[in-house]
PDB file of N, CA and C in Angstrom:
ATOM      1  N   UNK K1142      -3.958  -3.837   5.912  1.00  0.00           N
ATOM      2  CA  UNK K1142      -3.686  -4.757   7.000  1.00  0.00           C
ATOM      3  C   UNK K1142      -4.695  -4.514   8.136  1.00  0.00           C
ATOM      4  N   UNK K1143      -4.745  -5.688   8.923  1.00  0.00           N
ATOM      5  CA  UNK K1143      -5.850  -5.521  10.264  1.00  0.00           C
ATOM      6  C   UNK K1143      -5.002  -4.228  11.211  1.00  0.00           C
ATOM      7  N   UNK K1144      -3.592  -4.350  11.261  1.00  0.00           N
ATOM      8  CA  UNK K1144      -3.580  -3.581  12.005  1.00  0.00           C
ATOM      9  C   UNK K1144      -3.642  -1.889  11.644  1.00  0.00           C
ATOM     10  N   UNK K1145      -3.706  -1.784  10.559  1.00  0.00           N
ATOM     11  CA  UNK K1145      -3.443  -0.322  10.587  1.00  0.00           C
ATOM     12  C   UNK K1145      -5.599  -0.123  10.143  1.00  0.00           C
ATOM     13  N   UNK K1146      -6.254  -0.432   9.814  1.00  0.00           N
ATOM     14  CA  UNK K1146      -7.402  -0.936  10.221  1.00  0.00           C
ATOM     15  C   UNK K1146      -8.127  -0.380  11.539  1.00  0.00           C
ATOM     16  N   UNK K1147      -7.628  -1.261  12.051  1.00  0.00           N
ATOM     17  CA  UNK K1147      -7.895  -1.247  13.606  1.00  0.00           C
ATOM     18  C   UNK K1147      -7.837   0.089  14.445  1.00  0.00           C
ATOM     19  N   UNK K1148      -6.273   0.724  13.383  1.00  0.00           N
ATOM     20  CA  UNK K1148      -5.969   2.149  14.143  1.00  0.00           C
ATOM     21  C   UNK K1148      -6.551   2.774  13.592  1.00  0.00           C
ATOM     22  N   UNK K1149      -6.757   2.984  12.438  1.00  0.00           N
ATOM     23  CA  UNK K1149      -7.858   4.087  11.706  1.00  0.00           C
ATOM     24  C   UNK K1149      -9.454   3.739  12.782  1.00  0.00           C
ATOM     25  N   UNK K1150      -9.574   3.077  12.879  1.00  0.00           N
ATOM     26  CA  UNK K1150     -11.423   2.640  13.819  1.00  0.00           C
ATOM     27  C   UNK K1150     -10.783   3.217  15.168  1.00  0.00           C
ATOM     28  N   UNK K1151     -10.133   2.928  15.361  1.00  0.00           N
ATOM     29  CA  UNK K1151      -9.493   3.519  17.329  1.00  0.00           C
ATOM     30  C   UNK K1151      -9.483   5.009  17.080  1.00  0.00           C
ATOM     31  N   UNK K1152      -8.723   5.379  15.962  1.00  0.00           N
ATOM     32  CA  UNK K1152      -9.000   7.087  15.736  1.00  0.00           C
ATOM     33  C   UNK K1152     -10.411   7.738  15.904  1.00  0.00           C
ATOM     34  N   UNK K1153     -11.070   6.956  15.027  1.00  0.00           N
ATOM     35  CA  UNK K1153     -12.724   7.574  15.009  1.00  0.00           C
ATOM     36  C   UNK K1153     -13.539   7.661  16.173  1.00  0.00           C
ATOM     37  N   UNK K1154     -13.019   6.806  17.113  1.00  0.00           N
ATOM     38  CA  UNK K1154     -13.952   6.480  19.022  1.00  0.00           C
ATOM     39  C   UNK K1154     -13.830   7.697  19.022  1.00  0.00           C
ATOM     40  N   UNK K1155     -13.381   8.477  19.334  1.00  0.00           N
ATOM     41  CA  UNK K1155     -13.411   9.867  20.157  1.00  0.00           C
ATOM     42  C   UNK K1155     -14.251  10.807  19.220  1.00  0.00           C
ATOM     43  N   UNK K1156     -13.983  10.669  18.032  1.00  0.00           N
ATOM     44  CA  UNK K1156     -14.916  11.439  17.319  1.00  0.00           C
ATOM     45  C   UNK K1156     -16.221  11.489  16.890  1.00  0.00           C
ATOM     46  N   UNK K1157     -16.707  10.083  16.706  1.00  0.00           N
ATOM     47  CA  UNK K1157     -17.987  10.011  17.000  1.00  0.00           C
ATOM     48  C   UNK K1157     -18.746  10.386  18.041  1.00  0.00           C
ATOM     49  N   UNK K1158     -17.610  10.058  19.238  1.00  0.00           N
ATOM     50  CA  UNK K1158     -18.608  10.513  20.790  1.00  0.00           C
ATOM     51  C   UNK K1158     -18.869  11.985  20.667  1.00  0.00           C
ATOM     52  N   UNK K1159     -18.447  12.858  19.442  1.00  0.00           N
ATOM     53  CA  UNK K1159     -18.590  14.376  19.285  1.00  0.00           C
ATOM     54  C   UNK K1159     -19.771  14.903  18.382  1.00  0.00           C
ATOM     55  N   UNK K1160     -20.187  13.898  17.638  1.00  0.00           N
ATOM     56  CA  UNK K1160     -21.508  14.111  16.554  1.00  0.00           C
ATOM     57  C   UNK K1160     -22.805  13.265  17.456  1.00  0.00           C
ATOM     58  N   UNK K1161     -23.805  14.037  16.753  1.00  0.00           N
ATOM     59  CA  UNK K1161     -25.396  13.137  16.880  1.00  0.00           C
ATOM     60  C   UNK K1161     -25.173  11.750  16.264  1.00  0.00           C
ATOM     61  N   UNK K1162     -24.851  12.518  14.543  1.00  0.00           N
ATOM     62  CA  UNK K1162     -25.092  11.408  13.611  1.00  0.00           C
ATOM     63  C   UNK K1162     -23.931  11.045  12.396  1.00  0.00           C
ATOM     64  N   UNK K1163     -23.778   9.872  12.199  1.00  0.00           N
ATOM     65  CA  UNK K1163     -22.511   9.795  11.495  1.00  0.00           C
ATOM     66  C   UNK K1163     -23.287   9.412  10.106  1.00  0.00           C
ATOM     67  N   UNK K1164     -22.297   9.728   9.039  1.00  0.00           N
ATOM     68  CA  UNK K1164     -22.737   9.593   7.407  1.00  0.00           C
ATOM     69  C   UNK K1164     -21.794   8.813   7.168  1.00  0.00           C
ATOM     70  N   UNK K1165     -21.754   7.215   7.032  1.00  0.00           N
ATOM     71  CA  UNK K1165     -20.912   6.608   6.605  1.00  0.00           C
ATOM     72  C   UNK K1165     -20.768   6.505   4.926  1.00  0.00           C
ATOM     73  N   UNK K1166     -19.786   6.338   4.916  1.00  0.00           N
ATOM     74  CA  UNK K1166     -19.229   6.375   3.164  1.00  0.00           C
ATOM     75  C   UNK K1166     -20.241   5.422   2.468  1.00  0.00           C
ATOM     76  N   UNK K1167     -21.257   4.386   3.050  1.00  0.00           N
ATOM     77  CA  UNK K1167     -21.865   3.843   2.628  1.00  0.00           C
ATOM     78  C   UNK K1167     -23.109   3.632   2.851  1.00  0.00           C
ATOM     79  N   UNK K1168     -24.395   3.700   2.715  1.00  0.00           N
ATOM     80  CA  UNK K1168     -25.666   3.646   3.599  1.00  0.00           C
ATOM     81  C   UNK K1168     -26.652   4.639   4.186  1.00  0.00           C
ATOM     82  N   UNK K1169     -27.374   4.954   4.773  1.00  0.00           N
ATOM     83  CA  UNK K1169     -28.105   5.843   5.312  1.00  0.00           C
ATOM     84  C   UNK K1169     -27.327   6.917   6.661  1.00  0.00           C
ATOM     85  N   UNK K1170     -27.752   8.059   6.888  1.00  0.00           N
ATOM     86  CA  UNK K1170     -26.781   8.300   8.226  1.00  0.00           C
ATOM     87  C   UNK K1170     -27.653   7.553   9.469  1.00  0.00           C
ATOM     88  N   UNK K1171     -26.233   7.137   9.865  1.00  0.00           N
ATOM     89  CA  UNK K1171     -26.638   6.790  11.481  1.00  0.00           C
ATOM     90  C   UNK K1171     -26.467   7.468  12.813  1.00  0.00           C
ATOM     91  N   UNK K1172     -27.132   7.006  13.629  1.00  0.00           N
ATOM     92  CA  UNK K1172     -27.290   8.024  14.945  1.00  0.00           C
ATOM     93  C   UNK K1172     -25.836   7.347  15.873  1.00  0.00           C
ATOM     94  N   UNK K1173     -25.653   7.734  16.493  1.00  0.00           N
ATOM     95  CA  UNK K1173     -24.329   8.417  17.344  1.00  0.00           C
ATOM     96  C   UNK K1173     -23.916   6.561  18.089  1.00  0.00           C
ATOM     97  N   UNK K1174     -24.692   6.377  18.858  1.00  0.00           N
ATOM     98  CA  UNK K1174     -24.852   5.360  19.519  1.00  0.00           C
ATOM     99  C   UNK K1174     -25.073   4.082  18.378  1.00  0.00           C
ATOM    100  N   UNK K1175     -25.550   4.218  17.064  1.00  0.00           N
ATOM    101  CA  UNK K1175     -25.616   2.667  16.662  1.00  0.00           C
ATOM    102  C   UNK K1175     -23.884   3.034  15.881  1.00  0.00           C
ATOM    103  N   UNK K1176     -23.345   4.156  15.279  1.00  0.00           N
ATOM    104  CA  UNK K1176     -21.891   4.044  14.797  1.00  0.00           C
ATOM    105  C   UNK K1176     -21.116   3.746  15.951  1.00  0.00           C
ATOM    106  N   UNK K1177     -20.815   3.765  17.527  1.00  0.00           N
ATOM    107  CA  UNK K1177     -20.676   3.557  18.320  1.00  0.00           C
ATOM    108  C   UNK K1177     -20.771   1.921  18.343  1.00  0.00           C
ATOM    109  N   UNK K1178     -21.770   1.276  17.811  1.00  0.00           N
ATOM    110  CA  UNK K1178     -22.331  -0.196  18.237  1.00  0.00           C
ATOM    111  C   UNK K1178     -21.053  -0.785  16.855  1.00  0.00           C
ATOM    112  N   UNK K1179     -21.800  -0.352  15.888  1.00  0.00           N
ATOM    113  CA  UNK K1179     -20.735  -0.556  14.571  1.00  0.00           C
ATOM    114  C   UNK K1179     -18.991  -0.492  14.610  1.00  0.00           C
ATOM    115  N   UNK K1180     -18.674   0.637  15.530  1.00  0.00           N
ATOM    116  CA  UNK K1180     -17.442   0.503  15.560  1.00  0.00           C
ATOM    117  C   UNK K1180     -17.031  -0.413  16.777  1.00  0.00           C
ATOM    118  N   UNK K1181     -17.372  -0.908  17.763  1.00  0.00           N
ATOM    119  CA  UNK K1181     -17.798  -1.724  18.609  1.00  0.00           C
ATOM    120  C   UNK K1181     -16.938  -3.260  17.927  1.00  0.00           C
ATOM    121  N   UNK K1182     -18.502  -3.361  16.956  1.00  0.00           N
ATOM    122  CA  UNK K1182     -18.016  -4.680  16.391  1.00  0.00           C
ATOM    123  C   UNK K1182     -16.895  -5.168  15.501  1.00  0.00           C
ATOM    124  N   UNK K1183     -16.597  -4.117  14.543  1.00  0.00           N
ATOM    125  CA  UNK K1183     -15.611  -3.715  13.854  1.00  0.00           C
ATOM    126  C   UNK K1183     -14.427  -4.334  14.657  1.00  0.00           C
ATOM    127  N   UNK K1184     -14.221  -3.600  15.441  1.00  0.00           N
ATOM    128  CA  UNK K1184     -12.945  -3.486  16.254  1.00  0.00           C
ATOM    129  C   UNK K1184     -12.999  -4.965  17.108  1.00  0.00           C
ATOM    130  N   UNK K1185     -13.773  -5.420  17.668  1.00  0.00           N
ATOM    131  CA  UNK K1185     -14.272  -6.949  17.625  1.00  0.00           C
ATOM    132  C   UNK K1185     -13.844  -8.010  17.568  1.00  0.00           C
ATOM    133  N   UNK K1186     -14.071  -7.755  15.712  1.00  0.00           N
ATOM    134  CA  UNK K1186     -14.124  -8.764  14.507  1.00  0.00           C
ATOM    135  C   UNK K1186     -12.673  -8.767  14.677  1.00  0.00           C
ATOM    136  N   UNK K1187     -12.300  -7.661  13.941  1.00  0.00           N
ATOM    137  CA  UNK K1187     -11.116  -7.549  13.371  1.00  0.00           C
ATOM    138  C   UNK K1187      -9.847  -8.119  14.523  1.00  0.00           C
ATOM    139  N   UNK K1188     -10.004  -7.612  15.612  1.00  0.00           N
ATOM    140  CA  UNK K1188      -8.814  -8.390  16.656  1.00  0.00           C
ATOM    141  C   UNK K1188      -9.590 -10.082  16.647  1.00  0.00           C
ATOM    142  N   UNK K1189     -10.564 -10.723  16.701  1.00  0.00           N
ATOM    143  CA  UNK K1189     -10.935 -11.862  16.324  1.00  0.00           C
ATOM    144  C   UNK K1189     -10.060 -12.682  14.984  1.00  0.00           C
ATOM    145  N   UNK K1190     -10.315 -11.567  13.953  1.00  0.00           N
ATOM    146  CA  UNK K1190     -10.096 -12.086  12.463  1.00  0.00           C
ATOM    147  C   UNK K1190      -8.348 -12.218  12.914  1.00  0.00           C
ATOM    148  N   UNK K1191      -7.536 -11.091  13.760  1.00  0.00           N
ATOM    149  CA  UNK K1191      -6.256 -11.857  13.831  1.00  0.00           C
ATOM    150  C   UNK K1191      -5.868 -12.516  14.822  1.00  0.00           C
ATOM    151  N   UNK K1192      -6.521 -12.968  15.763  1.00  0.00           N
ATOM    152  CA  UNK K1192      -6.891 -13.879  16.592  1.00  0.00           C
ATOM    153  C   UNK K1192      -6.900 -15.497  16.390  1.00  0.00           C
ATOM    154  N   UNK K1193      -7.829 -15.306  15.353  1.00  0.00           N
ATOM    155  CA  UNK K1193      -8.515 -16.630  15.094  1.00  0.00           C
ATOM    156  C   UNK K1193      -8.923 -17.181  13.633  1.00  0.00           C
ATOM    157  N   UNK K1194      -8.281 -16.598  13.069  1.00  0.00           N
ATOM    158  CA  UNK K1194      -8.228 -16.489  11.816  1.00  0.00           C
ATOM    159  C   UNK K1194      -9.718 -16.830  11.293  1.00  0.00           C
ATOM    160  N   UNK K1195      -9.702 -18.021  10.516  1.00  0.00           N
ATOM    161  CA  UNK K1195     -11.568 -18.476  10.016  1.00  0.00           C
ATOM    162  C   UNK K1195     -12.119 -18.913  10.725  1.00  0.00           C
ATOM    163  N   UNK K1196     -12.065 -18.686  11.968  1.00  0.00           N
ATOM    164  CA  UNK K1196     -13.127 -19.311  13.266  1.00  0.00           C
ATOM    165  C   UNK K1196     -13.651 -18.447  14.217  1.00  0.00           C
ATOM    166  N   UNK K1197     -12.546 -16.762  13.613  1.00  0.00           N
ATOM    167  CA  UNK K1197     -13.383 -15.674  14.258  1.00  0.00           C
ATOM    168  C   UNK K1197     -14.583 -15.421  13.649  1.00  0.00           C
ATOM    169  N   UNK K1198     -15.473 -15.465  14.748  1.00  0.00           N
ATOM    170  CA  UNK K1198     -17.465 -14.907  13.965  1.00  0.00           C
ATOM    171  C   UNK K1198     -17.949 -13.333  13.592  1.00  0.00           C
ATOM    172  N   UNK K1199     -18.053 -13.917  12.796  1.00  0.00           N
ATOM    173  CA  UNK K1199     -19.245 -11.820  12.069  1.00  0.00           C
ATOM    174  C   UNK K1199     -19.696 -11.657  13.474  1.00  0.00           C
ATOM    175  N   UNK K1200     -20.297 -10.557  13.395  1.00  0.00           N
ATOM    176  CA  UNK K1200     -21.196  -9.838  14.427  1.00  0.00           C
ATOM    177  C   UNK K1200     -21.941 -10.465  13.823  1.00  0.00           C
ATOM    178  N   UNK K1201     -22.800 -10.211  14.642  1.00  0.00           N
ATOM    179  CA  UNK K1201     -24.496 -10.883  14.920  1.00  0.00           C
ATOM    180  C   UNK K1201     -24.950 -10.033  13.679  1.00  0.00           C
ATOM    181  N   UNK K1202     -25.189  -9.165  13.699  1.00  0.00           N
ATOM    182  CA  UNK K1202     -25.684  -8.699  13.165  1.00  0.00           C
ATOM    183  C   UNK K1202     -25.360  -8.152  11.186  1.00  0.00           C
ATOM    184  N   UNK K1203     -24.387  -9.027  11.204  1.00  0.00           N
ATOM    185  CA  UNK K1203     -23.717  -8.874   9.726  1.00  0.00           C
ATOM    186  C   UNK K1203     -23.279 -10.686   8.999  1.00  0.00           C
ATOM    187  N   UNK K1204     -23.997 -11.179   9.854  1.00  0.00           N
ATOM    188  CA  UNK K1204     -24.016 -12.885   8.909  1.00  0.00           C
ATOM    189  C   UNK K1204     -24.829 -13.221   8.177  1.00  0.00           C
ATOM    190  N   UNK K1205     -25.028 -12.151   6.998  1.00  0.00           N
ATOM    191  CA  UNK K1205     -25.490 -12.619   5.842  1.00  0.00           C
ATOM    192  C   UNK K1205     -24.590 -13.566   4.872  1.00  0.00           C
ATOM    193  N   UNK K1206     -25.341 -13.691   3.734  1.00  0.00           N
ATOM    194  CA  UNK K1206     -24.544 -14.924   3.006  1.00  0.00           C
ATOM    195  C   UNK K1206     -23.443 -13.714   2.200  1.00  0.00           C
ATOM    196  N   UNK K1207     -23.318 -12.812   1.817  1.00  0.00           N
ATOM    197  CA  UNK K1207     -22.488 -11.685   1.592  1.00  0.00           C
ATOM    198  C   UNK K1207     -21.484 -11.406   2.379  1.00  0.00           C
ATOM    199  N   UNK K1208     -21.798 -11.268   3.888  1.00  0.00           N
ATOM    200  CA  UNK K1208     -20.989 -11.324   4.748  1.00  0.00           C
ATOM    201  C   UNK K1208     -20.110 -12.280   4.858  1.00  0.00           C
ATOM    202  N   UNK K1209     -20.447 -13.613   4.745  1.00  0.00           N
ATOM    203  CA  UNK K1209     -20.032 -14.644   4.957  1.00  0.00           C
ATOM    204  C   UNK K1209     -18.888 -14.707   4.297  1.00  0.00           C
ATOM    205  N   UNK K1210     -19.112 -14.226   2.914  1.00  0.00           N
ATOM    206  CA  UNK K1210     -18.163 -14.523   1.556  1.00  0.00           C
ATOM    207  C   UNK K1210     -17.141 -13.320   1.378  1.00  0.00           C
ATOM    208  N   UNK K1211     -17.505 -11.935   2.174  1.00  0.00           N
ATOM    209  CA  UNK K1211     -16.324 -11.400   2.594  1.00  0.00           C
ATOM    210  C   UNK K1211     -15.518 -11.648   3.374  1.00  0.00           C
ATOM    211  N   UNK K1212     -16.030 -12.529   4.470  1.00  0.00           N
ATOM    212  CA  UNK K1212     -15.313 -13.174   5.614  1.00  0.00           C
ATOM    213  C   UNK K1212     -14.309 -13.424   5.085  1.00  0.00           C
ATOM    214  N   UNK K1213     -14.621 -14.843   3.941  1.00  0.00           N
ATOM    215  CA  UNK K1213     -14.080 -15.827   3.634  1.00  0.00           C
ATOM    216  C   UNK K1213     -12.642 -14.652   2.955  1.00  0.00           C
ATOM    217  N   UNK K1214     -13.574 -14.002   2.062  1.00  0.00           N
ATOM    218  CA  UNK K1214     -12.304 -12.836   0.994  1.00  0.00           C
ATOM    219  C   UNK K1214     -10.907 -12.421   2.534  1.00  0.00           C
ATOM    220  N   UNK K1215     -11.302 -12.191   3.604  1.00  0.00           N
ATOM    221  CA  UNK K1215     -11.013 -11.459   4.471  1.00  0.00           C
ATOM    222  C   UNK K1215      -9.737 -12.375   4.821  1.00  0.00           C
ATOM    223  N   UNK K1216     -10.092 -13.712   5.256  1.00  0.00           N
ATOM    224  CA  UNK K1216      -9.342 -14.508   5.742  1.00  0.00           C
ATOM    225  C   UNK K1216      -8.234 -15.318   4.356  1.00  0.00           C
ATOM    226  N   UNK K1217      -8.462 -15.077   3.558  1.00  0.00           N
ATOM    227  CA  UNK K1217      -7.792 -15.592   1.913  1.00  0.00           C
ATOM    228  C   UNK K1217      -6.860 -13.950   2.285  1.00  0.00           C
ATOM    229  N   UNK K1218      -6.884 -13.289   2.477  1.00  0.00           N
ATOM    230  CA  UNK K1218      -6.066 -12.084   2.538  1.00  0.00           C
ATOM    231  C   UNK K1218      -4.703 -11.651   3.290  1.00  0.00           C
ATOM    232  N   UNK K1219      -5.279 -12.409   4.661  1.00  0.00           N
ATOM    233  CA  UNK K1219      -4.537 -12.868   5.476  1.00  0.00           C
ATOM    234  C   UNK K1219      -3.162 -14.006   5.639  1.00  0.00           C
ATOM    235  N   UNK K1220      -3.653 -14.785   4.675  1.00  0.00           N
ATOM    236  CA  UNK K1220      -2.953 -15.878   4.629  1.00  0.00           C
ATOM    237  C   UNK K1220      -1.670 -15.652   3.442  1.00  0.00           C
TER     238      UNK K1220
END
C-alpha cells in the first residue's frame, strides 16, 4: 500500500542524513544529497499517486516510457 510505503521512505530521512553514500537495492551507489533528492520525489509522487490518482506526475526526472507504464501498473493497483 502507498501508505505503509510512504512510512518505510519517512523512516529512511533521518538515516540517510547519517551516510555520505547510499547503495540502493538497485543501481550504482549514490551520494547523500541525490538519495535525499530521490527520496524527496518518492515521497512526492506517492502522496500525489493518492491524491490524484492518474493525473499525479512522475518526477521529472523518471518519465521514461518504462516509467510511464509503471505509473500506469501503479494506478491499476490502486483501484
Amino acid at each position: 500500500s502507498t501508505t505503509v510505503y510512504l512510512a518505510t521512505l519517512e523512516r529512511l530521512a533521518p538515516l540517510v542524513d547519517r551516510v555520505e553514500t547510499v547503495v540502493p537495492g538497485h543501481g550504482a551507489p549514490i551520494t547523500r544529497e541525490r538519495a535525499r533528492k530521490v527520496l524527496s520525489e518518492d515521497i512526492g509522487y506517492l502522496r500525489a499517486l493518492e491524491r490524484d490518482g492518474p493525473r499525479a506526475p512522475l518526477p521529472a526526472s523518471r518519465r521514461t516510457s518504462e516509467q510511464q507504464r509503471l505509473h500506469v501498473e501503479n494506478v491499476n493497483l490502486m483501484v
